[in-house]
Coordinates of C-alpha atoms in Angstrom, one line a residue:
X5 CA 53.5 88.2 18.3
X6 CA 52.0 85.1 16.6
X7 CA 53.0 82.8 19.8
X8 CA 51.3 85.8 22.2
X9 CA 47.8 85.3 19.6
X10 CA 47.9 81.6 19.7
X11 CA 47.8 81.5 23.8
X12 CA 45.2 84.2 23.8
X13 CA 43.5 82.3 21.4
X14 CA 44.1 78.9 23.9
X15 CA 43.3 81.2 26.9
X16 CA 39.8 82.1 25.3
X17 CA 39.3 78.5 24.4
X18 CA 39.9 77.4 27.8
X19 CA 36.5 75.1 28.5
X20 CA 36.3 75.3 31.9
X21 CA 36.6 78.8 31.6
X22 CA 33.7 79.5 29.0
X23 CA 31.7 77.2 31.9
X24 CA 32.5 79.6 34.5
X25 CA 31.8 82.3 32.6
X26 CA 28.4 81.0 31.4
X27 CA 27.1 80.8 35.0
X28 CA 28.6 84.5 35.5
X29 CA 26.6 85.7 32.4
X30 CA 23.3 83.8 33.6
X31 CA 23.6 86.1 37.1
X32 CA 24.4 88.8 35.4
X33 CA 21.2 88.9 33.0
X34 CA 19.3 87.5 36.1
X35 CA 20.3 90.3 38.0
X36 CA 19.2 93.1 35.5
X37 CA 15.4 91.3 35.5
X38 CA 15.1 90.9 39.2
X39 CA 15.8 94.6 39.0
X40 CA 12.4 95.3 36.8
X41 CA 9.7 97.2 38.7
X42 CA 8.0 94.4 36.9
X43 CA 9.8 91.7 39.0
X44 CA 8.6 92.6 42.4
X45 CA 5.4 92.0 43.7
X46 CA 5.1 95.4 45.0
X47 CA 5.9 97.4 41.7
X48 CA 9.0 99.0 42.7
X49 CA 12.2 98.3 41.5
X50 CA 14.4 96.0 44.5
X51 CA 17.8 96.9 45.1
X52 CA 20.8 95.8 42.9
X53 CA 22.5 93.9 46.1
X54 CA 19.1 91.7 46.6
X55 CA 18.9 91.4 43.2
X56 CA 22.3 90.0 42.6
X57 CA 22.1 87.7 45.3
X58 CA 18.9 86.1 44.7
X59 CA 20.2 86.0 40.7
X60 CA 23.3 84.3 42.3
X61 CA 21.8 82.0 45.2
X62 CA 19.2 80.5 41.9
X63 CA 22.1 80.3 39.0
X64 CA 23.9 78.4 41.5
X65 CA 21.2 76.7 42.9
X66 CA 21.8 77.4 46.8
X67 CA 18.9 78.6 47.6
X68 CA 20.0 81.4 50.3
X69 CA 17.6 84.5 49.9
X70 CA 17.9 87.9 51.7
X71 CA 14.0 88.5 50.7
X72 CA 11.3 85.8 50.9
X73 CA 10.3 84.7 47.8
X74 CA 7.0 84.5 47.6
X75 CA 6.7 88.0 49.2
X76 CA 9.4 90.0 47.4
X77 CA 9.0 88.5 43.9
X78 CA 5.8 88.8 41.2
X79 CA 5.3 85.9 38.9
X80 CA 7.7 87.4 36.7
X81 CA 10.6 87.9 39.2
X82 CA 9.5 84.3 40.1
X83 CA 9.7 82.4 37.0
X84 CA 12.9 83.8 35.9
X85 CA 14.1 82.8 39.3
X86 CA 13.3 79.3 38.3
X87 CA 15.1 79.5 34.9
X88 CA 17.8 80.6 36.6
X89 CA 17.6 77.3 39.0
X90 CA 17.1 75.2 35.8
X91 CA 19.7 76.6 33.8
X92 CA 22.0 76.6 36.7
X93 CA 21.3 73.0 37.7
X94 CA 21.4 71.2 34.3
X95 CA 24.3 73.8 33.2
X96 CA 24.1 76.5 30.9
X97 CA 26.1 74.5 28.2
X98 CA 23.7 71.4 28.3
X99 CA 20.6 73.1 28.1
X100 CA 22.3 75.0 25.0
X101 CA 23.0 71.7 23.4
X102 CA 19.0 70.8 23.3
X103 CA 19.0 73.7 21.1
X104 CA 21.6 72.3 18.7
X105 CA 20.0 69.2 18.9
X106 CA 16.0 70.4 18.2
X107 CA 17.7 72.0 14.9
X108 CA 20.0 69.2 14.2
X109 CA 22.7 71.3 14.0
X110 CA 26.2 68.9 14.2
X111 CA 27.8 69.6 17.3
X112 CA 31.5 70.3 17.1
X113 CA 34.6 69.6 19.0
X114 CA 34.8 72.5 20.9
X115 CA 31.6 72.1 22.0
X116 CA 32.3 68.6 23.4
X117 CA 35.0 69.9 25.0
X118 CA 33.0 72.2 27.0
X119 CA 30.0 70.0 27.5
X120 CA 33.1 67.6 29.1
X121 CA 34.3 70.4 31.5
X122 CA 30.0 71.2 32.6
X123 CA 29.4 67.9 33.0
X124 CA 32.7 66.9 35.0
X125 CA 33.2 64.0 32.6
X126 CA 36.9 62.6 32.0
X127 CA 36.4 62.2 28.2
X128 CA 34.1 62.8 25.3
X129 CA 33.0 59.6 24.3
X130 CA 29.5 59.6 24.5
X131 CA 28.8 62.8 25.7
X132 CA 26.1 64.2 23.4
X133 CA 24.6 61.0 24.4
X134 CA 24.6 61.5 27.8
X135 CA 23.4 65.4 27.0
X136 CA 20.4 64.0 25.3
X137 CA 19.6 61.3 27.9
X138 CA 19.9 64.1 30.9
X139 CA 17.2 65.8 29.3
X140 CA 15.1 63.7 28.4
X141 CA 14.7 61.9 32.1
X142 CA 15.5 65.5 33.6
X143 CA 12.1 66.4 32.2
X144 CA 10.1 63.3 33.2
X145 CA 11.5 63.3 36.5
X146 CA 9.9 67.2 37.3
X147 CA 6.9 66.3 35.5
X148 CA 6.2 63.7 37.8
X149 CA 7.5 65.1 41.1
X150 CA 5.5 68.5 40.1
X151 CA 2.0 65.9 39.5
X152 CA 2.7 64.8 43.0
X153 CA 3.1 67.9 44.6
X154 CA -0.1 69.3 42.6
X155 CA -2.0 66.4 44.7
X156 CA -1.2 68.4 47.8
X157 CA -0.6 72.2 46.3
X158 CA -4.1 72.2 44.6
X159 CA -6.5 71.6 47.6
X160 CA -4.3 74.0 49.8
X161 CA -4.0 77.1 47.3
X162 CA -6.7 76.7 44.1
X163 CA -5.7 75.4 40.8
X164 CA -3.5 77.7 39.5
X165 CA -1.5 78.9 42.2
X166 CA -1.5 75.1 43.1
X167 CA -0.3 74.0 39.4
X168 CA 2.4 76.6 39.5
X169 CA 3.8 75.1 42.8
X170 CA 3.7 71.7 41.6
X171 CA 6.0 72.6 38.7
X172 CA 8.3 75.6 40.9
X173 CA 9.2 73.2 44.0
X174 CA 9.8 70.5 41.6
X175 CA 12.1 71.9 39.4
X176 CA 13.7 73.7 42.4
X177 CA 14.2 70.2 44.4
X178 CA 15.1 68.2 41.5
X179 CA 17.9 70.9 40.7
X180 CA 18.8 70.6 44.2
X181 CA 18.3 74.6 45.1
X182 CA 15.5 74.8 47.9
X183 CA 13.9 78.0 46.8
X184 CA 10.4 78.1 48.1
X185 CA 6.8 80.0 47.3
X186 CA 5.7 79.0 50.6
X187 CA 5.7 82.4 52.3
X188 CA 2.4 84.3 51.2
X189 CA 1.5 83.4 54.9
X190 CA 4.6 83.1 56.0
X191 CA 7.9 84.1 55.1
X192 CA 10.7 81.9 55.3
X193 CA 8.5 79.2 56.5
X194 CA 9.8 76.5 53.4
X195 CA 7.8 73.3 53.5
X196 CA 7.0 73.8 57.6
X197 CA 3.7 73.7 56.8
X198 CA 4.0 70.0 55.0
X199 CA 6.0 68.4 57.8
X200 CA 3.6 65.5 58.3
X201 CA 2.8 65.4 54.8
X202 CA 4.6 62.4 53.7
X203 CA 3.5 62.9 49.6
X204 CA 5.1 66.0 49.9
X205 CA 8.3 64.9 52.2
X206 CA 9.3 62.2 50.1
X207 CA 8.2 63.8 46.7
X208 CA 10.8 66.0 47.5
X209 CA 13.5 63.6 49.4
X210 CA 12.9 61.5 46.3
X211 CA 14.1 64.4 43.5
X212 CA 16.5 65.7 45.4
X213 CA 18.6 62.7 45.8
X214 CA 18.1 61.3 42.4
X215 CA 19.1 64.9 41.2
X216 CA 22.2 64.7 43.4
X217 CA 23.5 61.3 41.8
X218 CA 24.6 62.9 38.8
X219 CA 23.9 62.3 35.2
X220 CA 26.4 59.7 34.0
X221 CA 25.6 57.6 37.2
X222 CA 21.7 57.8 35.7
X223 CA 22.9 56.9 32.2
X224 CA 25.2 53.7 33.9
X225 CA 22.4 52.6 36.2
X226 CA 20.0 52.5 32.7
X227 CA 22.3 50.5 30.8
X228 CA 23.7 48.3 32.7
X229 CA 20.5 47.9 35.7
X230 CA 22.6 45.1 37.6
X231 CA 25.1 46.0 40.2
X232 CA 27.5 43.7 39.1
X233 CA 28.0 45.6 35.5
X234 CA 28.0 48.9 37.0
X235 CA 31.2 51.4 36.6
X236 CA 33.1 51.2 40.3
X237 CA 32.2 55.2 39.9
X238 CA 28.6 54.6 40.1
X239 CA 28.9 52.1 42.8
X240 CA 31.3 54.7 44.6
X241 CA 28.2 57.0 44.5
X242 CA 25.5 55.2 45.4
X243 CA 27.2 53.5 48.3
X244 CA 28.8 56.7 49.3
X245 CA 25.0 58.5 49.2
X246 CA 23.4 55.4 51.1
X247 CA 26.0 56.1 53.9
X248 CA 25.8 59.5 54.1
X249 CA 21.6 59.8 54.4
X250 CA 21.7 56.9 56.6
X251 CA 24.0 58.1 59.1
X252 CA 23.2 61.7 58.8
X253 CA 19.0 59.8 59.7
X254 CA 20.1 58.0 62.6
X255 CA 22.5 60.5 64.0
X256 CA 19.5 63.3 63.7
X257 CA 17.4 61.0 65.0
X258 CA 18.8 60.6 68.2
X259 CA 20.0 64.0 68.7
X260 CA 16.9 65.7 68.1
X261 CA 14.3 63.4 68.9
X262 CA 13.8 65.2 72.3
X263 CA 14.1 68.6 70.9
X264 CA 11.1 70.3 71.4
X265 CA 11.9 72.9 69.1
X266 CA 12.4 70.4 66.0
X267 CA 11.1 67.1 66.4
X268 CA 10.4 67.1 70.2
X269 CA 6.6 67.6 69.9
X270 CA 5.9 64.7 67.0
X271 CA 4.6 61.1 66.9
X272 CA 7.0 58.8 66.1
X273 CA 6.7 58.1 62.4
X274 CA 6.7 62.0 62.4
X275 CA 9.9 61.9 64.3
X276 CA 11.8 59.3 61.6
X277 CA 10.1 60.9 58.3
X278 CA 11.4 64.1 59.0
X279 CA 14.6 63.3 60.4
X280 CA 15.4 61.6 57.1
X281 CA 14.1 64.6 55.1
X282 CA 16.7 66.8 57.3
X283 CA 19.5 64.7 56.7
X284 CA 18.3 64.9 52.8
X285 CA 18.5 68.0 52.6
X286 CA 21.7 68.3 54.5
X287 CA 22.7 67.0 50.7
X288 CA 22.7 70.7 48.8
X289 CA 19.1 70.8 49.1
X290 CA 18.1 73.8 50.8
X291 CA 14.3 73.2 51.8
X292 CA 13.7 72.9 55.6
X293 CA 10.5 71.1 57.0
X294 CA 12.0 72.5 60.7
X295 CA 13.4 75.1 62.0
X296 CA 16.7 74.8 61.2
X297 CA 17.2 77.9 63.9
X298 CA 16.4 75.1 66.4
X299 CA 18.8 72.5 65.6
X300 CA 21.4 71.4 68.8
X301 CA 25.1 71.9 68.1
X302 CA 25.9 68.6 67.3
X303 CA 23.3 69.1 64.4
X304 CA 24.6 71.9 63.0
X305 CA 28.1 70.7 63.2
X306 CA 26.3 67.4 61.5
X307 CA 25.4 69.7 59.0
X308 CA 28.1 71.5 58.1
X309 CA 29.7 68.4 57.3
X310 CA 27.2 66.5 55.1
X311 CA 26.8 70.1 53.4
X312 CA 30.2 70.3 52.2
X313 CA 30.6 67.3 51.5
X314 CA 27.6 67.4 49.2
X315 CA 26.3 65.3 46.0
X316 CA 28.0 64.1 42.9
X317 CA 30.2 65.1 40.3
X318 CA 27.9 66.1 36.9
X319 CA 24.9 66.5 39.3
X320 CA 22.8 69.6 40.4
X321 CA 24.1 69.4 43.6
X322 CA 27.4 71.2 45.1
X323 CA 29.6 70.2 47.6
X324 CA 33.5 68.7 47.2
X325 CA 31.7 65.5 46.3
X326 CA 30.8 62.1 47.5
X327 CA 33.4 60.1 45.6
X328 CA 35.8 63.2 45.9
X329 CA 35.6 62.2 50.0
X330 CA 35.6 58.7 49.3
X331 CA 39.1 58.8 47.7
X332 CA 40.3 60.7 50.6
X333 CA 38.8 58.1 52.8
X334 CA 41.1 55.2 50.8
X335 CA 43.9 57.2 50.6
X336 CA 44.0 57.6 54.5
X337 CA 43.1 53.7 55.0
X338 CA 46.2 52.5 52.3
X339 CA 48.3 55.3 54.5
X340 CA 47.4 53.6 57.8
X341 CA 48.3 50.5 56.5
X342 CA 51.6 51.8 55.0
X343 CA 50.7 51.1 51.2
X344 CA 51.6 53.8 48.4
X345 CA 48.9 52.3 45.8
X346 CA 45.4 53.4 46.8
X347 CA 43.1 50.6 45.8
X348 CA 39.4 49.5 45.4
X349 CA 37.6 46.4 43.8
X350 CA 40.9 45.3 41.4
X351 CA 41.4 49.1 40.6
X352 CA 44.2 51.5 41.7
X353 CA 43.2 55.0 41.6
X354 CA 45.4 57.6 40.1
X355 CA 47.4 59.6 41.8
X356 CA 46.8 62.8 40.4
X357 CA 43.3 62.2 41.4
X358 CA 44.3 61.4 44.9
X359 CA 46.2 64.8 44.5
X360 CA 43.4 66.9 43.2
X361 CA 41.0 65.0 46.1
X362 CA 43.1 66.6 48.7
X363 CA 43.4 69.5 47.5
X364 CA 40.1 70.2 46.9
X365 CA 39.0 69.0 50.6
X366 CA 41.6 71.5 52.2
X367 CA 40.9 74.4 50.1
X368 CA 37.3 73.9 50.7
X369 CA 38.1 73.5 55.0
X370 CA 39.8 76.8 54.3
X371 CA 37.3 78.8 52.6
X372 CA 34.5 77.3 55.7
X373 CA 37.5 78.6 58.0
X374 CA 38.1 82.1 56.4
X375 CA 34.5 82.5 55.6
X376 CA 32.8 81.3 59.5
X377 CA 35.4 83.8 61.0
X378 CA 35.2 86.7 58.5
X379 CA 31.1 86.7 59.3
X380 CA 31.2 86.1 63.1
X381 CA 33.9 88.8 63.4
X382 CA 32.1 91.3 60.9
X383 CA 28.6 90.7 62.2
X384 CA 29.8 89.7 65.6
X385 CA 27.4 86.5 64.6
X386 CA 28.4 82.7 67.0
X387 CA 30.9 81.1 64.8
X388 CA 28.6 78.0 64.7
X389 CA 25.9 79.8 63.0
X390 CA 28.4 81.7 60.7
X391 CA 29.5 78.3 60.2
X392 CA 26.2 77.1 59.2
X393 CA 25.8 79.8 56.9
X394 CA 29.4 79.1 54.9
X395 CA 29.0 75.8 55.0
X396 CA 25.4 76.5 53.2
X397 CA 26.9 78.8 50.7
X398 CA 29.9 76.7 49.5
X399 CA 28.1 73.4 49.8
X400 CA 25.1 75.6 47.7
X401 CA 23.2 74.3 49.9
X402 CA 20.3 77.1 51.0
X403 CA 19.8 75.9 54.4
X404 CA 19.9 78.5 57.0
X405 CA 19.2 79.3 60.9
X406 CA 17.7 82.5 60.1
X407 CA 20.6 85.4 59.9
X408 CA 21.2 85.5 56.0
X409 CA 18.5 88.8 56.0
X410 CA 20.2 90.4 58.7
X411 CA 23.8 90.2 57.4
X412 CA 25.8 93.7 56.5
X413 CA 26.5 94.1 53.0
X414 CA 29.9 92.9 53.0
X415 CA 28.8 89.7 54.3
X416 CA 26.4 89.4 51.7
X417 CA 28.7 90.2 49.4
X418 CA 31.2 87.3 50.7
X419 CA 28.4 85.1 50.9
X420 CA 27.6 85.6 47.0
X421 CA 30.8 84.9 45.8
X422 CA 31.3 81.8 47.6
X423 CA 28.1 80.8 46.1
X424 CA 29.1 80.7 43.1
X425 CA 32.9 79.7 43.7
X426 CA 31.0 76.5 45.1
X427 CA 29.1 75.9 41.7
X428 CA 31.2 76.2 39.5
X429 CA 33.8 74.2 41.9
X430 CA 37.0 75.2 43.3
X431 CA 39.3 73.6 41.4
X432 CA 37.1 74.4 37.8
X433 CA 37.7 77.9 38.9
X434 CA 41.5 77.7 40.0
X435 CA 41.9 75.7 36.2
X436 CA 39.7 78.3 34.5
X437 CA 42.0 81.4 35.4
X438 CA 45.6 80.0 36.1
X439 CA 48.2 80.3 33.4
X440 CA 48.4 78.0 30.7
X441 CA 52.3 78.9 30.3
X442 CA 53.0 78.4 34.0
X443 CA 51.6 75.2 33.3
X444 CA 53.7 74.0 30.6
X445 CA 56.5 75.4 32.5
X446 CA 55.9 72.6 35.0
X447 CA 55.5 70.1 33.2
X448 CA 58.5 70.5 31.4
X449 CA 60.9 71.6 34.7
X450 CA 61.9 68.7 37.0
X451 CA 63.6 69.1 40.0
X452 CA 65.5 66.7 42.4
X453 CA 63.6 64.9 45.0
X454 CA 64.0 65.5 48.7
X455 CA 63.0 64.1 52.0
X456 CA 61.2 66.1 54.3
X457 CA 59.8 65.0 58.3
X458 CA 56.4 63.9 58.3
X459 CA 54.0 63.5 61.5

């Protein structure tokens, strides 16, 4: 009876699973305010279902909507929409610890365990640290992307409104979520309107990826400022981020450049600027400055990719993770070349990590897989836009080519739990709920190895 209370006790202590349940009380709560008469612009109360998954698409910072915001939502429903996308894109847990840390209240171990498992960190040393540093530069970075965007918002919609979307499209760009309050004229338009604005473009392109770095690769660059005394994780990121937005820029680029329906119809400079902001925001952002409805295949398919793949571990963004890819990248190189040891700048990398990297690329493949047939079947949808659409949700991404109103409540349904399966991450939630005695079983059961055909 005493051993059953002590792994109940461990169970209910599990970190990763008070992280998972944090975002699941955050939608929850959300969900019961967007339901308010009080939250819709209109008076009346909107439905649970549209409730829950705008409560879900913000907590997890996607930014998928089944009703436009800026049509559907008051100023209430609206600004708890954007706690939601703060809360959800700094973590529950870290904004939790500002508290403890306003009152100068110690913070205990348990809580630095948990801060580790929000954060994605490997180990505690330093954490509260690196808590206290993410907030501070959180805030400065959306207080100046929300001045810039006033420069624009102001003139267009009147001081207040204009103020409010300074701070809203900041907040939401920096946490990586592409909601918008764009639509009055509208709906689903995003920042359309801006797409030869480069203030607003880049504003934008600019908090998004320094949101998507993640938070100990801000606290390395700070500390250390030259390239040669940076972590080989933090040059892993940054190298693996350049790559990404450059390729994803020049492949757009060329594919779309005719297009009429995307970038077909602009001058040149218009063509590069927003070709870059697409294949930004390919990168868990969520805002569109074109119609995303207009993209060729090789774009979406593009897409789908760089959406998965996503930001950075301890970031707002979603995805399986730069670095997580390029350790899959290595290990395939040091296979090709017949090596066991996967290697990089006088480091080997772990092989549990090499482990946990594949398995978290093919569980990922198979939830796009599962989840692209289950909506073009159930909708009868092309499986390259119910592609797009999985791809947007597991990434948390928020882009879409127009369906995610239209889908049957099942789909929704599907669609809002891989939203949040893609937040909290795959493996954080396969860790949160699995057995702690089947994993002690493991670990202390060996069996004899055995040779099996490969290729």
């Amino acid at each position: 009876m005493r051993r059953k209370f002590h792994l109940l006790k461990r169970r209910a202590l599990n970190p990763t699973r008070i992280v998972a349940g944090s975002f699941a009380v955050i939608i929850a709560l959300g969900t019961l305010l967007l339901t308010l008469p009080l939250a819709s612009r209109d008076g009346q109360s909107a439905n649970v279902l549209t409730s829950l998954f705008t409560a879900t698409s913000s907590t997890c910072v996607t930014g998928l909507v089944v009703a436009d915001t800026a049509t559907q939502w008051s100023f209430f429903g609206q600004v708890v929409i954007l706690a939601m996308i703060q809360l959800g894109g700094l973590g529950f847990i870290t904004v939790m610890t500002l508290f403890s840390l306003v009152v100068r209240r110690k913070i205990g171990l348990s809580e630095r365990l948990i801060m580790v498992s929000s954060l994605n960190l490997n180990n505690m040393s330093g954490v509260v640290r690196l808590v206290r540093f993410t907030l501070k530069w959180t805030l400065c970075f959306e207080g100046m992307g929300a001045l810039l965007l006033m420069t624009r918002f102001i003139p267009a919609y009147g001081w207040g409104q204009g103020v409010w979307m300074g701070v809203f499209h900041a907040v939401s760009a920096f946490c990586n979520a592409g909601f918008d309050i764009l639509g009055l004229d509208k709906p689903y338009q995003s920042l359309v309107p801006f797409q030869n604005d480069p203030v607003v473009l880049f504003a934008v392109m600019a908090l998004i990826v320094i949101g998507g770095l993640g938070f100990f690769v801000w606290s390395d660059i700070a500390q250390n400022r030259r390239w040669r005394k940076l972590t080989l994780y933090t040059k892993l990121v940054l190298v693996m981020t350049a790559a990404l937005l450059l390729i994803g820029w020049a492949i757009l680029a060329a594919v779309e450049w005719h297009n009429p329906e995307t970038l077909g119809e602009m001058s040149v400079g218009g063509k590069l600027m927003n070709a870059l902001f697409q294949s930004v925001t390919f990168r868990t952002a969520g805002f569109s400055a074109i119609d995303q409805g207009g993209l060729r295949d090789t774009s979406q398919a593009l897409g789908c990719i760089l959406m998965l793949i996503g930001g950075s571990s301890g970031s707002t963004a979603g995805g399986i993770k730069t670095v997580t890819v390029a350790v899959l990248g290595l290990s395939v190189l040091a296979g090709f070349r017949g090596r066991s040891t996967v290697t990089i700048g006088g480091r080997s990398i772990d092989r549990r990590q090499q482990t946990s990297a594949t398995t978290l690329m093919l569980t990922a493949l198979l939830f796009f897989l599962i989840g692209s047939m289950f909506l073009s079947l159930f909708d009868a949808i092309p499986f390259m836009d119910a592609g797009f659409e999985v791809a947007s949700a597991l990434g948390t991404v928020g882009l879409t080519v127009g369906i995610t109103p239209m889908l049957s409540i099942p789909c929704r349904v599907f669609l809002i739990l891989l939203m949040y399966l893609g937040r909290v991450g795959i493996l954080s939630c396969s860790i949160a709920f699995s057995s702690p005695r089947a994993v002690a079983r493991e670990t202390k059961i060996k069996y004899p190895v055995t040779d099996v055909m490969i290729g």
